[in-house]
Short mmCIF file of C-alpha atoms in Angstrom, two decimals:
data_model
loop_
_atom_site.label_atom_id
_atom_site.label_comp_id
_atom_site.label_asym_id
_atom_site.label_seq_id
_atom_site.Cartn_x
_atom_site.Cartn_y
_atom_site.Cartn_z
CA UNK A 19 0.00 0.00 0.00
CA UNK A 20 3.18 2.40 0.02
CA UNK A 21 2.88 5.43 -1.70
CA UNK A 22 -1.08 4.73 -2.29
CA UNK A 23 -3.85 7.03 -1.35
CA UNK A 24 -7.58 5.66 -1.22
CA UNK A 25 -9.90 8.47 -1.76
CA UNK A 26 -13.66 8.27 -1.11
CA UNK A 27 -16.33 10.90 -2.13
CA UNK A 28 -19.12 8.86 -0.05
CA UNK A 29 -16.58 8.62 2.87
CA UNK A 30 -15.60 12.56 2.83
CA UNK A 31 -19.14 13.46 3.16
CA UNK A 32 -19.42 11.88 6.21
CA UNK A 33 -16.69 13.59 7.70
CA UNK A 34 -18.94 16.33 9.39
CA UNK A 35 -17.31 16.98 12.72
CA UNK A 36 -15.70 20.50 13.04
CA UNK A 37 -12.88 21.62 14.85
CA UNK A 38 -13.43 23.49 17.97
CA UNK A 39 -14.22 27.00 17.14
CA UNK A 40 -11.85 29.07 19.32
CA UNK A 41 -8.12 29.43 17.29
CA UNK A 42 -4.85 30.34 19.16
CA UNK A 43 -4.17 33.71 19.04
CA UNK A 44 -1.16 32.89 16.61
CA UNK A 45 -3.22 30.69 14.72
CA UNK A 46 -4.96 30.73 11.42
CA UNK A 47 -8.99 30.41 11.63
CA UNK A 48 -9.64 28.98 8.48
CA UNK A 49 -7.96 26.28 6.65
CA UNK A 50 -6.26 26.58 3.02
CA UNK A 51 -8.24 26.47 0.53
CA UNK A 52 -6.24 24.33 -1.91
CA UNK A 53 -6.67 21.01 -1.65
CA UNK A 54 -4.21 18.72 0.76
CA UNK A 55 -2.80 15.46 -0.44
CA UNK A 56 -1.70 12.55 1.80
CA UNK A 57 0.05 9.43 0.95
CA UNK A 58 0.51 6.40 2.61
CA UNK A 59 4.41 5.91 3.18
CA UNK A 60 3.86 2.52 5.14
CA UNK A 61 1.62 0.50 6.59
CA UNK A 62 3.00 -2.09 8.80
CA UNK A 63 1.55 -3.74 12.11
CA UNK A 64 -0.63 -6.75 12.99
CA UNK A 65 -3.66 -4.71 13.02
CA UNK A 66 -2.95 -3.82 9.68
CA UNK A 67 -2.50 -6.29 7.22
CA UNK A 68 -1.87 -5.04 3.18
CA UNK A 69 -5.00 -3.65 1.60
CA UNK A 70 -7.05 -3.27 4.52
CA UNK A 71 -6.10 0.50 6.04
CA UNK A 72 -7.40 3.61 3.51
CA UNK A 73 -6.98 7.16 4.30
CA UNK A 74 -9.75 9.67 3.10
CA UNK A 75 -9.55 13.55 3.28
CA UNK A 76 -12.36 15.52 4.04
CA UNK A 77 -13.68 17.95 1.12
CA UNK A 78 -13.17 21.22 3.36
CA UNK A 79 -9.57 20.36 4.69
CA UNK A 80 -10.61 20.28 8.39
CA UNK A 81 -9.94 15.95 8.81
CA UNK A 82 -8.79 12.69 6.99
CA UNK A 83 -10.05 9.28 8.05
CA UNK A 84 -8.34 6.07 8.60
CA UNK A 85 -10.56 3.45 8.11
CA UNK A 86 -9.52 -0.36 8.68
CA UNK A 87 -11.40 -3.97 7.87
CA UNK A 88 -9.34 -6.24 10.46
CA UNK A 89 -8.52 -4.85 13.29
CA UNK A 90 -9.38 -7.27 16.13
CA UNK A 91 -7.63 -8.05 19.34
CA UNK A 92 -8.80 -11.14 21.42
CA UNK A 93 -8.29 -13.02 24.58
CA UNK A 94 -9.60 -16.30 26.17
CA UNK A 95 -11.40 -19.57 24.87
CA UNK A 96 -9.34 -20.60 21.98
CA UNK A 97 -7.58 -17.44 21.16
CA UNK A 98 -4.59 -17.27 19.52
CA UNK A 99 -1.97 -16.52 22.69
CA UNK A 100 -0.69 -13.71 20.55
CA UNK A 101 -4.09 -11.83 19.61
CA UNK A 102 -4.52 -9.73 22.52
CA UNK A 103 -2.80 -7.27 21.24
CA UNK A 104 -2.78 -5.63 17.10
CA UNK A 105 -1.06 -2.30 16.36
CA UNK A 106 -1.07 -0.36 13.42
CA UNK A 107 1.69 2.24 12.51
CA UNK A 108 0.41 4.40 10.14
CA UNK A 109 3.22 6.83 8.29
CA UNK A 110 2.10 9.84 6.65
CA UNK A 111 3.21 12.08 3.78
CA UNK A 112 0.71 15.03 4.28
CA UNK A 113 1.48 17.61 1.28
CA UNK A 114 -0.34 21.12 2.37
CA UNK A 115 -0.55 24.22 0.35
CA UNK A 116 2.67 26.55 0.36
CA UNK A 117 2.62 28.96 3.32
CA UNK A 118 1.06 26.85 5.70
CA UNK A 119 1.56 24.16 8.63
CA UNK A 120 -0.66 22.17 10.39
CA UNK A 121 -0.96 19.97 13.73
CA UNK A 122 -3.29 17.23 14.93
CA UNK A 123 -6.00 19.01 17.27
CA UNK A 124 -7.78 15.58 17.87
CA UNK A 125 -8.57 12.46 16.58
CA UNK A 126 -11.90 9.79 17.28
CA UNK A 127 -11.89 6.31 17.03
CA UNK A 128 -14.48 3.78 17.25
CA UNK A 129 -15.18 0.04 17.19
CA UNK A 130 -16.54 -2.34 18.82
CA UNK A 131 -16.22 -4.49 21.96
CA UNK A 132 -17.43 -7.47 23.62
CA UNK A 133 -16.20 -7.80 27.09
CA UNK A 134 -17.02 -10.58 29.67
CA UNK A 135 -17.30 -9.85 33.18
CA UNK A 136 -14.23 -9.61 34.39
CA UNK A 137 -11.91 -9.06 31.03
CA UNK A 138 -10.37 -5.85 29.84
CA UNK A 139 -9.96 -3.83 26.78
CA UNK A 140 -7.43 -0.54 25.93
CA UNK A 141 -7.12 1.46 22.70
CA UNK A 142 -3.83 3.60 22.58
CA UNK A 143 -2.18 5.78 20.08
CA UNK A 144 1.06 8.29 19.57
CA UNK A 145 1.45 10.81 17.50
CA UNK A 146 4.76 12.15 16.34
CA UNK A 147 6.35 13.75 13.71
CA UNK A 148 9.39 12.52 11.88
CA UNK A 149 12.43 13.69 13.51
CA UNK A 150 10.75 15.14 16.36
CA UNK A 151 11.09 14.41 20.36
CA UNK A 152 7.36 15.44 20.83
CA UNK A 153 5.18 12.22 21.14
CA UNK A 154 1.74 12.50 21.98
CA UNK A 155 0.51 9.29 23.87
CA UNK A 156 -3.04 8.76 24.29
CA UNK A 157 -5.09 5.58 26.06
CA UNK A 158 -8.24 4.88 27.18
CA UNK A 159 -9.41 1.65 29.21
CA UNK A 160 -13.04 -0.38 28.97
CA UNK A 161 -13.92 -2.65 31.42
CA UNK A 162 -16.52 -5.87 30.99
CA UNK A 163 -18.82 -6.63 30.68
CA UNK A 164 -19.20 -4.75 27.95
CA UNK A 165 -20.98 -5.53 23.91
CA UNK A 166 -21.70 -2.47 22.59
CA UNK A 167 -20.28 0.03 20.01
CA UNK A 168 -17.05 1.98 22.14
CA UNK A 169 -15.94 5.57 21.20
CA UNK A 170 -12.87 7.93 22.71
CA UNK A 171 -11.36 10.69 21.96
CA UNK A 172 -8.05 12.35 21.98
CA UNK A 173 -8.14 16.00 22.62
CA UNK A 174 -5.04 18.43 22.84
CA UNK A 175 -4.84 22.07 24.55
CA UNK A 176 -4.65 24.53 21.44
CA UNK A 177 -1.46 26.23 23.72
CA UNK A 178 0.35 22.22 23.75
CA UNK A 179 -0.84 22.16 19.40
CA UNK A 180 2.84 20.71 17.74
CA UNK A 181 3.03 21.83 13.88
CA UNK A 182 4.64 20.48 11.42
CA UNK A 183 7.76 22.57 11.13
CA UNK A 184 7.50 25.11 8.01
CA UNK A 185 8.80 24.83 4.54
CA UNK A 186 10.42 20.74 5.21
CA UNK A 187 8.79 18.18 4.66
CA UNK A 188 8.40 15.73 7.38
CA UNK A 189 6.35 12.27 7.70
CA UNK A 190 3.43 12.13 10.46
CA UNK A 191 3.67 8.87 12.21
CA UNK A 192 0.08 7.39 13.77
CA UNK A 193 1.06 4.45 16.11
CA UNK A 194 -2.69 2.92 17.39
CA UNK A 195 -3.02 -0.08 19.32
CA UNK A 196 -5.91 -2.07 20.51
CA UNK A 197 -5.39 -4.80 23.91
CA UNK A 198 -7.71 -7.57 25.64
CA UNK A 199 -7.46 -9.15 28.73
CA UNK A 200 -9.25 -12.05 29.42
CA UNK A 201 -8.55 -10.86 33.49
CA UNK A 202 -10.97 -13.19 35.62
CA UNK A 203 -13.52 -14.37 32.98
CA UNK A 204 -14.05 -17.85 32.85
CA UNK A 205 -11.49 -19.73 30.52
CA UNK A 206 -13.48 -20.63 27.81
CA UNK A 207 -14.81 -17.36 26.98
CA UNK A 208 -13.22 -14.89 24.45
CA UNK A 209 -13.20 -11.03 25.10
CA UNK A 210 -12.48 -8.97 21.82
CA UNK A 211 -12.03 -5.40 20.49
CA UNK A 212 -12.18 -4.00 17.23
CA UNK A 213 -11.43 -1.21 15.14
CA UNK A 214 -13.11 -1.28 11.72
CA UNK A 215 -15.47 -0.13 9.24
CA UNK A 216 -17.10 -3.13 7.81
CA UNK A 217 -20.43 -1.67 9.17
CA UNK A 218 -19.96 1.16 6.58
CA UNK A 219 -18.99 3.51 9.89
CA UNK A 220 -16.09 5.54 9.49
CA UNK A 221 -13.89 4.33 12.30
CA UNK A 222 -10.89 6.97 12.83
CA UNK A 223 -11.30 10.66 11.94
CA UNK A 224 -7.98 13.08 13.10
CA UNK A 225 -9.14 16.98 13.02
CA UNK A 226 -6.53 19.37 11.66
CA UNK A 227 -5.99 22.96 12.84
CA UNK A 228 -3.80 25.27 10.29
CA UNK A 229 -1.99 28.23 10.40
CA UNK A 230 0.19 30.35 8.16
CA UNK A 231 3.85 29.91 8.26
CA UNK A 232 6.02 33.14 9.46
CA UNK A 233 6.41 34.95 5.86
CA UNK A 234 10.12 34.79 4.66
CA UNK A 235 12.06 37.75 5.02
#
């Protein structure tokens, strides 16, 4: 899937979700107006096999989707002792227009889980830019019993925003991970999480704020 970009007119008119509307002072309110392009550099992880990870920009600039069709951690019964835990790294070539930067202001995921009483599920993710100390970690835990549809969100302070650094290009690295525990259930029964879209559901959506870069002198 290297270099490959999966665009979606159906799937960008879903993306309705706005970013917040307060800017940072420094920041730019609206975002450019040309259009962004983002390819797929790789695609590796166990929660990720080839072919089943696309990337969608919305039509107005403000978000791009990640959507994924086999993304499934499990634990107990028969489980394979290796499938409580699938990751995905996701790395990013995000083209934007010239004068402008942009940074990650938040990002939802969704799936679905079916906890027993007793087991355990966590969805992380990091967010970092190539060549860059910042990493942004993110997790959030679900206890069983649980079978329902799950949603979280990853939120960051406009003040703690990290943007791409101006006029170099730089790869944005997505690493998301999705853990079971089977914890006290009873032995034969199997806790899983997922993080898909065979439902049709877009699973992943990561909001973009913009700003202009400092003009040269």
């Amino acid at each position: 899937m290297a270099g490959g970009l999966l665009l979606s007119a159906a799937a960008a008119a879903l993306l309705t979700a706005a970013l917040p509307a307060h800017s940072p002072a420094s920041g730019f309110d609206d975002p450019p107006p040309d259009k962004i392009v983002i390819d797929v550099a790789t695609v590796n992880g166990s929660g990720c096999p080839k072919g089943t990870a696309a990337v969608a920009v919305s039509a107005d600039n403000t978000a791009f989707t990640v959507t994924y069709s086999d993304y499934l951690a499990q634990a107990g019964g028969g489980s394979d002792p290796t499938a409580y835990r699938k990751n995905c790294q996701l790395s990013l070539l995000v083209h934007v227009p010239q004068g402008f930067t942009y940074a990650i202001a938040g990002a939802d995921y969704r799936g679905f889980a079916s906890l027993q009483s007793g087991a355990s599920g966590t969805q992380r993710a990091s967010y970092y830019f190539q060549g860059s100390p910042n990493t942004e970690h993110r997790s959030h835990a679900f206890a069983g019993p649980y079978d329902d549809n799950w949603q979280a969100t990853d939120t960051t302070d406009w003040a703690q925003l990290v943007y791409a650094p101006c006029g170099v290009q730089r790869n944005f690295n997505i690493n998301t991970e999705l853990r079971v525990s089977a914890g006290t259930a009873s032995s034969d029964q199997v806790s899983f999480m997922t993080m898909d879209s065979t439902d049709g559901d877009i699973s992943t959506v990561y909001h973009l704020a913009w700003k202009e870069c400092p003009a040269k002198s």
